[in-house]
PDB file of C-alpha atoms in Angstrom:
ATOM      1  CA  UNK Z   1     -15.183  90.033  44.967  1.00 90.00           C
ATOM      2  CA  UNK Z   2     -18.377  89.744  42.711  1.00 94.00           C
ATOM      3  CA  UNK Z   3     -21.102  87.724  44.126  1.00 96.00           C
ATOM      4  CA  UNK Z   4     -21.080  85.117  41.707  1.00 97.00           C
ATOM      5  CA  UNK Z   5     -17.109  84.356  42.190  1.00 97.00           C
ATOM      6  CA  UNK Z   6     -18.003  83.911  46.258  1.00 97.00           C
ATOM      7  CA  UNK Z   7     -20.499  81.113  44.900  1.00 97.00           C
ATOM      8  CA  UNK Z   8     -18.733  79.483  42.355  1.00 98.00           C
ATOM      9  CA  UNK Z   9     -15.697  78.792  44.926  1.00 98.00           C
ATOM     10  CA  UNK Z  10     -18.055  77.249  47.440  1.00 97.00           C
ATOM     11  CA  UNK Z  11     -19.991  75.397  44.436  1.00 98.00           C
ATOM     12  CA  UNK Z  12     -16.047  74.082  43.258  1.00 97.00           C
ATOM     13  CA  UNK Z  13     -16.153  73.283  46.785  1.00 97.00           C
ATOM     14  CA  UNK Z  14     -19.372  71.745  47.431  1.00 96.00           C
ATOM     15  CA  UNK Z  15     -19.021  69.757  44.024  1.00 96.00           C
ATOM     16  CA  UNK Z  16     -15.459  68.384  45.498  1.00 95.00           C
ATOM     17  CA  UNK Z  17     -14.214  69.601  42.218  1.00 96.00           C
ATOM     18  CA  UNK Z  18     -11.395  71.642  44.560  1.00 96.00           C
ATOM     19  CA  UNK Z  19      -9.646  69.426  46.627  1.00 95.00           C
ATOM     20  CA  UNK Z  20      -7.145  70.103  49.705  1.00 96.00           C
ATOM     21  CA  UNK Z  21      -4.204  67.605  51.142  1.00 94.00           C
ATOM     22  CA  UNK Z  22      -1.104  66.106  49.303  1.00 94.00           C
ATOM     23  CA  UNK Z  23      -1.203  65.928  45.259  1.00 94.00           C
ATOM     24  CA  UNK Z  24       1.420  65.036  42.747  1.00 91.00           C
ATOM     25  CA  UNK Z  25       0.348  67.057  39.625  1.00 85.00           C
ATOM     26  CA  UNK Z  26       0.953  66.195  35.876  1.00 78.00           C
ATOM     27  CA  UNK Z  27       4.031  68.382  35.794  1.00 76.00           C
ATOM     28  CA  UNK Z  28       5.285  66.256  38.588  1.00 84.00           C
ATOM     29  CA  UNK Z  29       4.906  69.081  41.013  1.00 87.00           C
ATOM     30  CA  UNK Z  30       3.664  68.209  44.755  1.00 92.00           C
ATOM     31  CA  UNK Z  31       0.683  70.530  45.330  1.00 93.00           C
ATOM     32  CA  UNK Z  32      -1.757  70.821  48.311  1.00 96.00           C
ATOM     33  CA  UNK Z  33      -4.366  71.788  46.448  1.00 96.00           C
ATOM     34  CA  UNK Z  34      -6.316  70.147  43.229  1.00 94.00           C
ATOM     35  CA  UNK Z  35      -9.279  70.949  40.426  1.00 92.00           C
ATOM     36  CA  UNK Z  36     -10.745  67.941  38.471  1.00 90.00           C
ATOM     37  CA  UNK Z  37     -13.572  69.267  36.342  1.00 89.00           C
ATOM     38  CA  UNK Z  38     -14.615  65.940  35.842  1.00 88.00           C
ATOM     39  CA  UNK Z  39     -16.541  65.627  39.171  1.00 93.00           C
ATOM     40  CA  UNK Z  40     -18.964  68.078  37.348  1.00 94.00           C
ATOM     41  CA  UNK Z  41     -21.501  65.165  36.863  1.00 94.00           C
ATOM     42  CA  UNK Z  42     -25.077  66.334  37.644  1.00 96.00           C
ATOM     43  CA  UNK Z  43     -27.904  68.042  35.482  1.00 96.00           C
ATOM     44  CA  UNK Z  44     -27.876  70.922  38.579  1.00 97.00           C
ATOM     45  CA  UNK Z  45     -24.402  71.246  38.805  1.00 97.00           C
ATOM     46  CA  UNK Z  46     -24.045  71.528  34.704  1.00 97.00           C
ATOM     47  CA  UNK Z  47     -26.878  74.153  35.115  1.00 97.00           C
ATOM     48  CA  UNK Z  48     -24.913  75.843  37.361  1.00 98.00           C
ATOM     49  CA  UNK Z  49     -21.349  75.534  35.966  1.00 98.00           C
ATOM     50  CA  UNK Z  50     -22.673  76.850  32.546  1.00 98.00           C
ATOM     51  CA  UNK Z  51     -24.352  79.979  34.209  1.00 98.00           C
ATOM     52  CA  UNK Z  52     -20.939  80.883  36.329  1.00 98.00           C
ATOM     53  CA  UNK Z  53     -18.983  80.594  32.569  1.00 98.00           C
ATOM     54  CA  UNK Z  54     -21.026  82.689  31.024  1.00 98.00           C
ATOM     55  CA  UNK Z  55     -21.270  85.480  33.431  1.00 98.00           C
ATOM     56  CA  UNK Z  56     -17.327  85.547  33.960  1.00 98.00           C
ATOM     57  CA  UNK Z  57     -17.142  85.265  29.537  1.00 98.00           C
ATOM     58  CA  UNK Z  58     -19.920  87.937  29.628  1.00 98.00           C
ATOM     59  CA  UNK Z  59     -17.896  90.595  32.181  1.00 97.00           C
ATOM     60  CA  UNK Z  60     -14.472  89.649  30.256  1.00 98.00           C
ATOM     61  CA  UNK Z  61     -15.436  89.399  26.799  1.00 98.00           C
ATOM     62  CA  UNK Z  62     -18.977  91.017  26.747  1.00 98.00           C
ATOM     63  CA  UNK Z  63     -21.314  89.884  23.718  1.00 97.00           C
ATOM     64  CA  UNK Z  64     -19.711  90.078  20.573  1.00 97.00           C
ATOM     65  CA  UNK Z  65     -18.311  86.854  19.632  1.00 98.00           C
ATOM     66  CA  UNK Z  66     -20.002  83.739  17.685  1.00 98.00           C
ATOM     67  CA  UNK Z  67     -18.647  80.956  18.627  1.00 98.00           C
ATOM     68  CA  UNK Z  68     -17.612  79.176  22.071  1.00 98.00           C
ATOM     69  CA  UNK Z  69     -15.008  76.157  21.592  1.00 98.00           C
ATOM     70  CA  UNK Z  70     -14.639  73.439  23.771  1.00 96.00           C
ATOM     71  CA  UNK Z  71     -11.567  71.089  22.897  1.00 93.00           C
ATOM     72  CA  UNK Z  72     -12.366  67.997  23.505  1.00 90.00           C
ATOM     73  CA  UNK Z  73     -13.087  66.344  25.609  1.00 89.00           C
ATOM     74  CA  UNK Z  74     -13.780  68.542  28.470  1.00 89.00           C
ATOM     75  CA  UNK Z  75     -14.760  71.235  26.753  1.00 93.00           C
ATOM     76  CA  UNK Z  76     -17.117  70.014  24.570  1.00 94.00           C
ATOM     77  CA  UNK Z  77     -20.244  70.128  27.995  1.00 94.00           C
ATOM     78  CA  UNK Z  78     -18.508  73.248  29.003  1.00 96.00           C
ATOM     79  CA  UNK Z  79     -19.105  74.785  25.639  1.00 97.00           C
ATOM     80  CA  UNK Z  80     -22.583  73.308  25.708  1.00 97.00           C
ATOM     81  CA  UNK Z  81     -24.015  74.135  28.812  1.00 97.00           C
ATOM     82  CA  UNK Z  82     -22.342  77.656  28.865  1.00 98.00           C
ATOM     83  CA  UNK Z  83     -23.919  78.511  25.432  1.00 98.00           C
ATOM     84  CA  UNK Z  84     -27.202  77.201  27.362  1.00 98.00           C
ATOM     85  CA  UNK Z  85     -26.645  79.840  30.163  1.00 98.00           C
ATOM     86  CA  UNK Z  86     -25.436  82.910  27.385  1.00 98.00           C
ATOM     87  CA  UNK Z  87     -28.672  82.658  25.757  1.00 98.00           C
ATOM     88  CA  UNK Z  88     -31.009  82.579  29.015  1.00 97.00           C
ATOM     89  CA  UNK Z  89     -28.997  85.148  30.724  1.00 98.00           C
ATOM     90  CA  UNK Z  90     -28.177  87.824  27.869  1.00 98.00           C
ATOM     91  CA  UNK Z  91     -30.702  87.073  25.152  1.00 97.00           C
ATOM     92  CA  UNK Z  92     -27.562  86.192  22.249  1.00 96.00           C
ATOM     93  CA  UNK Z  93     -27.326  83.058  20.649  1.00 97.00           C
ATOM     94  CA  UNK Z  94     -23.851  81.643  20.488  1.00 97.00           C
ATOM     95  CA  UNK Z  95     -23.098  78.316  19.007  1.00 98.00           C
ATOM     96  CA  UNK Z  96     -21.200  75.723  20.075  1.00 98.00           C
ATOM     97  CA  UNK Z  97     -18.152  74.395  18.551  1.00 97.00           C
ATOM     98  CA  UNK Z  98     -15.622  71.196  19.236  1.00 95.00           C
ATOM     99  CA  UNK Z  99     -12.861  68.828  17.824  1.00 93.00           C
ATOM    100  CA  UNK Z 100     -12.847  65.409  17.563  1.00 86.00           C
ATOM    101  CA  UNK Z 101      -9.784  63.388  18.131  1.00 74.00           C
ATOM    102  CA  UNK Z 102      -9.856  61.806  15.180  1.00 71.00           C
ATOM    103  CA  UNK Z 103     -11.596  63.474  11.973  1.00 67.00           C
ATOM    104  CA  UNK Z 104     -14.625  61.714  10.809  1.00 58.00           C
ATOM    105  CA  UNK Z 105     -15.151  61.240   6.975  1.00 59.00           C
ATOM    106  CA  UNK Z 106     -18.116  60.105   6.381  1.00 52.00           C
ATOM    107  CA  UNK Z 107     -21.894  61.798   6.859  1.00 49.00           C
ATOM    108  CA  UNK Z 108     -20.888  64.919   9.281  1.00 56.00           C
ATOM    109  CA  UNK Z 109     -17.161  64.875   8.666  1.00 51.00           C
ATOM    110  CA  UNK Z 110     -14.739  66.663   9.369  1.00 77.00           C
ATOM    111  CA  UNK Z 111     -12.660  67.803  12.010  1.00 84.00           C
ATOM    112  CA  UNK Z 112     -15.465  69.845  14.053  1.00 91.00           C
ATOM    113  CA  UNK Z 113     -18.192  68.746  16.001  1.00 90.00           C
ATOM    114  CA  UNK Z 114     -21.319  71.414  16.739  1.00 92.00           C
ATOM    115  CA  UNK Z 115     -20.931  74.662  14.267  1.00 95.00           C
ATOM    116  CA  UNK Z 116     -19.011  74.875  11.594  1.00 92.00           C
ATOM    117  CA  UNK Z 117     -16.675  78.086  11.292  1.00 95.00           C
ATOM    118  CA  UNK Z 118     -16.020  80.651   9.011  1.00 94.00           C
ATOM    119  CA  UNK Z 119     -14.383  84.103   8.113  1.00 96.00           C
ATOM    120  CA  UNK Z 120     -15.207  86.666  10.117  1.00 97.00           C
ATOM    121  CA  UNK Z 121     -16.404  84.772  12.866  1.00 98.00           C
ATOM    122  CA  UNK Z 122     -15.075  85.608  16.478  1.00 98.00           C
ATOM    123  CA  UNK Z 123     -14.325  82.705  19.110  1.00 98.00           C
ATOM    124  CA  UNK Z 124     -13.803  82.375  22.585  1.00 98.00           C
ATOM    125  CA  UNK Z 125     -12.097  79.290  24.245  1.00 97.00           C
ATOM    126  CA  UNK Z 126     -13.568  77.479  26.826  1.00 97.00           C
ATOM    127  CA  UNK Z 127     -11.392  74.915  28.978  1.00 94.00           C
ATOM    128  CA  UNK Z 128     -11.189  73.945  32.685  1.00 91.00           C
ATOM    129  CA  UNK Z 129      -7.907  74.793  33.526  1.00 84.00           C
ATOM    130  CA  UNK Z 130      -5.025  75.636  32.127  1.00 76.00           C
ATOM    131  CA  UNK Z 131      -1.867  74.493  33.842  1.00 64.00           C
ATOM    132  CA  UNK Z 132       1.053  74.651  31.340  1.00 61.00           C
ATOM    133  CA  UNK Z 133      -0.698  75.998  27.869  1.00 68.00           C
ATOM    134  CA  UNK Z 134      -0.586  72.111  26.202  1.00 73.00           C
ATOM    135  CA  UNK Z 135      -3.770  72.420  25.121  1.00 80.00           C
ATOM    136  CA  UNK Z 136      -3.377  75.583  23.601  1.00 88.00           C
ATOM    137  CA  UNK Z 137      -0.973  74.669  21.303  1.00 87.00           C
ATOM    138  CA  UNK Z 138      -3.137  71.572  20.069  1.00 88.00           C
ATOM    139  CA  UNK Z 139      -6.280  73.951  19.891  1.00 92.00           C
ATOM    140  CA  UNK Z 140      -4.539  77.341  17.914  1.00 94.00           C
ATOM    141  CA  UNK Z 141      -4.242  75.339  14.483  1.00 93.00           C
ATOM    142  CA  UNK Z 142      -7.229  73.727  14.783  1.00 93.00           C
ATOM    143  CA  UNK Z 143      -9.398  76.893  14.755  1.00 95.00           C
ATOM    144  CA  UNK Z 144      -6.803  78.787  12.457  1.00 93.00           C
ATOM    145  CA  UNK Z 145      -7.319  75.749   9.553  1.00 93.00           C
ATOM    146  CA  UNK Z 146     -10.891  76.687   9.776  1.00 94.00           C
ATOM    147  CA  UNK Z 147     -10.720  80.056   8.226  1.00 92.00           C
ATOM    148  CA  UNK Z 148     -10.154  84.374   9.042  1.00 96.00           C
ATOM    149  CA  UNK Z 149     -11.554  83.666  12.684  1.00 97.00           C
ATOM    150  CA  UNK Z 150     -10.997  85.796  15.215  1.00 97.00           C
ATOM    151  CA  UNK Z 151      -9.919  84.316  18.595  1.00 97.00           C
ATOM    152  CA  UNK Z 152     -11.521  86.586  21.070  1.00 98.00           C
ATOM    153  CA  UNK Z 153     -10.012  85.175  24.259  1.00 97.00           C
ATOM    154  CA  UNK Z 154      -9.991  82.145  26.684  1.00 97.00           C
ATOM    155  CA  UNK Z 155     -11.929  81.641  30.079  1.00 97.00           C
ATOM    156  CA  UNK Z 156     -10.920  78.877  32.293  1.00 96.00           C
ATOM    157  CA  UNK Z 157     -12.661  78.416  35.889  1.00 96.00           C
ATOM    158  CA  UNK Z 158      -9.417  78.748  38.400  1.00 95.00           C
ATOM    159  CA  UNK Z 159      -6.290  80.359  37.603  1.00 93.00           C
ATOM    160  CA  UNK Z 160      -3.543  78.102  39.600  1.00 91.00           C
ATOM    161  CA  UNK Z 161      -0.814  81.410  39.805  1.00 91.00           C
ATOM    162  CA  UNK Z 162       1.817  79.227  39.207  1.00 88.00           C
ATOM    163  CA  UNK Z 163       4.287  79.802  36.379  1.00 85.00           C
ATOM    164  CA  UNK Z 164       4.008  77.460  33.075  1.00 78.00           C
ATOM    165  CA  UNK Z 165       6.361  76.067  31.207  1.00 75.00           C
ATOM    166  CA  UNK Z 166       8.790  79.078  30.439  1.00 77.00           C
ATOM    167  CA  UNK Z 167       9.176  78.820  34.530  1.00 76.00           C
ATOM    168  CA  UNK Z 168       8.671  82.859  34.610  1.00 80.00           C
ATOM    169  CA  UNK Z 169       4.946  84.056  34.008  1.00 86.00           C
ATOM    170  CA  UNK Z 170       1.969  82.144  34.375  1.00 86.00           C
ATOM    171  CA  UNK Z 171       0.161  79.448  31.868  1.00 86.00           C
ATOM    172  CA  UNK Z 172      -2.254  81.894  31.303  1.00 90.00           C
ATOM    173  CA  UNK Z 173       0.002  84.902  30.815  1.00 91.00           C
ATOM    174  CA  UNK Z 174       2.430  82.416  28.372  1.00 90.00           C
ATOM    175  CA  UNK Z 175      -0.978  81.998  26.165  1.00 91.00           C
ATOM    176  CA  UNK Z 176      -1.407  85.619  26.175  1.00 92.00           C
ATOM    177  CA  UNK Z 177       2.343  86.406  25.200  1.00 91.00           C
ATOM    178  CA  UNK Z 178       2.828  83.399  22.622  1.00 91.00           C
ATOM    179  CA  UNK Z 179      -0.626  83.708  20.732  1.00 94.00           C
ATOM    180  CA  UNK Z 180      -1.688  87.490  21.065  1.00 94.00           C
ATOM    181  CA  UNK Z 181      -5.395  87.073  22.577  1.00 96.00           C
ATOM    182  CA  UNK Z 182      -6.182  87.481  26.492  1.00 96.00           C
ATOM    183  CA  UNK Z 183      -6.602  84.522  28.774  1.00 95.00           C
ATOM    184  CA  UNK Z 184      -9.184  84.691  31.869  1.00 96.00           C
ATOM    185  CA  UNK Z 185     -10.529  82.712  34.940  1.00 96.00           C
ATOM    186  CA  UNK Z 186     -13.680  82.894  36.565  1.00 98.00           C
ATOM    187  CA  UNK Z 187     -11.483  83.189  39.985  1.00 97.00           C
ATOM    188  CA  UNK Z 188      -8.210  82.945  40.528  1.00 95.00           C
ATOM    189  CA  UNK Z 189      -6.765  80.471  43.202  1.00 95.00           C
ATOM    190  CA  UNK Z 190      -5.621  84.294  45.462  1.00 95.00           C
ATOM    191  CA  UNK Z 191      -9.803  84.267  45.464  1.00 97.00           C
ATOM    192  CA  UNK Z 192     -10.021  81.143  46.500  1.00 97.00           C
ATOM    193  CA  UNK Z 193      -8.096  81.528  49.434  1.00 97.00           C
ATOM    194  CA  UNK Z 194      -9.159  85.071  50.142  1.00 97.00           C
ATOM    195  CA  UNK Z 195     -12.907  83.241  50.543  1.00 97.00           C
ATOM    196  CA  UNK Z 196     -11.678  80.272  52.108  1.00 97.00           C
ATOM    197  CA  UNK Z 197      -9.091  80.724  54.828  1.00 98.00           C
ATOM    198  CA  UNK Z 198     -10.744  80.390  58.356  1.00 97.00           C
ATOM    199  CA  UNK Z 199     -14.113  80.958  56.893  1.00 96.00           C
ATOM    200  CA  UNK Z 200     -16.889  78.722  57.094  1.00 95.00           C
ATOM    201  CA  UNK Z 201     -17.788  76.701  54.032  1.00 94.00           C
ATOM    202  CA  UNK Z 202     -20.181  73.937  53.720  1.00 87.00           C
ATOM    203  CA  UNK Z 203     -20.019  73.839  57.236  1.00 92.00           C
ATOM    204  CA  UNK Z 204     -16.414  73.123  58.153  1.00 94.00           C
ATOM    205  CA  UNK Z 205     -13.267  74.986  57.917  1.00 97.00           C
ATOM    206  CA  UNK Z 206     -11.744  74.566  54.372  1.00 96.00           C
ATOM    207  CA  UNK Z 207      -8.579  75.997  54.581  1.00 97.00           C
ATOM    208  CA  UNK Z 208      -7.171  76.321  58.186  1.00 97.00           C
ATOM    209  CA  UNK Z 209      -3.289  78.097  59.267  1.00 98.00           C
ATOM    210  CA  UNK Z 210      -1.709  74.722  58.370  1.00 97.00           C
ATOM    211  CA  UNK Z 211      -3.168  74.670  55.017  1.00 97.00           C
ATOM    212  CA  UNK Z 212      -2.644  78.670  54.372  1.00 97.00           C
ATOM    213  CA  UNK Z 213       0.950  77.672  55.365  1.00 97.00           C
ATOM    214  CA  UNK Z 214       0.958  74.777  52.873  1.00 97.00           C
ATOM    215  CA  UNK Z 215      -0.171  76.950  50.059  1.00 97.00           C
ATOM    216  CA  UNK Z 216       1.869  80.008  50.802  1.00 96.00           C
ATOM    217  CA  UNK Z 217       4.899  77.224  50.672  1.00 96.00           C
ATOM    218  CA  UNK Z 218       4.078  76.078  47.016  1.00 94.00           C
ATOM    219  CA  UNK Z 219       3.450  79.515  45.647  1.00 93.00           C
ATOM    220  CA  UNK Z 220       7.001  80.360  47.195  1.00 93.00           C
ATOM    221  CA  UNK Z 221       8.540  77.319  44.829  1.00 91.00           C
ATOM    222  CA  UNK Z 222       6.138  78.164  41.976  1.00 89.00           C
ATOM    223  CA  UNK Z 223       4.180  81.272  41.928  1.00 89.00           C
ATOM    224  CA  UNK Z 224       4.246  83.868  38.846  1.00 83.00           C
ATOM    225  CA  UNK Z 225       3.890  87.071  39.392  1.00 65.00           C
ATOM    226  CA  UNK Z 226       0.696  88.627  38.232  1.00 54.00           C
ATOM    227  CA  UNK Z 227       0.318  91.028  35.762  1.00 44.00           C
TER     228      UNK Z 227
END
């Protein structure tokens, strides 16, 4: 496992952005583990969040593309602080691109909020997790109403394994099969557990036999194969 995958589990872990115990998820689905990107608070931890993004965008997706959208709204300071990181890392300047809920029509209106868009430029998505593609689907025509852009890919920070909506292949394989472009995480949630069972982090035991057990339990019920 890359270096930088080993440290951004222990910084989701450090952050308490990854959670462990009894969860009842959006989809109604009782999981033992959870991600809220929200807990992402800090100037450091930004800093830090931004650089991880841009090296996993940089080893999937390399250097060619314009453009990094965040959908709002917590994309918009993932977008930000990962085009932060892309320049001071690699040297390219990639802009920054969002929606707003609501299109403003006065002053700087329209639908977008950072840079604008055009033909010919190419885009990569920037989310925190994907769990059943939703967002996707809101964010496709969005970016396709803006002109001939080129959707590059999307890069989410954990990849939950489970299967989305279509109940057969994961959320992020669905985006790949339904709109055509690849779909990446900086780690996937097999990483996570690789790095975390019965190994040390932040000083205590993360993910013991009974928790191992807990997961292996859910991904029984709800695991997609991986491609």
């Amino acid at each position: 496992m890359e270096q930088y995958k080993t440290e951004f589990i222990e910084f989701m872990v450090e952050s308490n952005v990854l959670k462990f115990g009894d969860f009842t998820l959006k989809s109604g689905r009782k999981s033992p583990f959870f991600m809220n990107a929200g807990a992402y608070v800090t100037g450091a931890q930004l800093m830090r969040l931004g650089e991880y993004y841009a090296k996993a965008i940089h080893d999937n997706y390399g250097t060619d593309f314009d453009i990094l959208f965040g959908p709002a709204y917590k994309g918009i300071p993932l977008s930000v602080a990962a085009c932060i990181a892309f320049s001071r890392l690699y040297g390219k300047e990639i802009r920054y691109s969002s929606n707003r809920k609501e299109v403003k029509d006065h002053g700087d209106a329209g639908i977008l909020l950072g840079s604008g868009m055009k033909d010919g430029d190419k885009v990569v998505i920037i989310e925190d997790v994907t769990t059943s593609g939703k967002s996707i689907e809101e964010t496709f025509p969005i970016l396709k109403a803006q002109g001939n852009v080129e959707i590059i890919g999307l890069m989410v920070s954990l990849n939950r394994m489970e299967v989305g909506v279509g109940g057969k292949v994961s959320a992020l394989e669905e985006i790949r099969e339904t709109y055509g472009f690849p779909a990446n995480a900086i780690v996937t949630m097999a990483e996570v557990v690789e790095r975390l069972h019965n190994r040390p982090c932040q000083g205590k035991i993360v993910i013991d036999d009974t928790l191992k057990a807990a997961i292996d339990e859910y991904y029984k019920q709800y695991g997609a194969a991986q491609a």
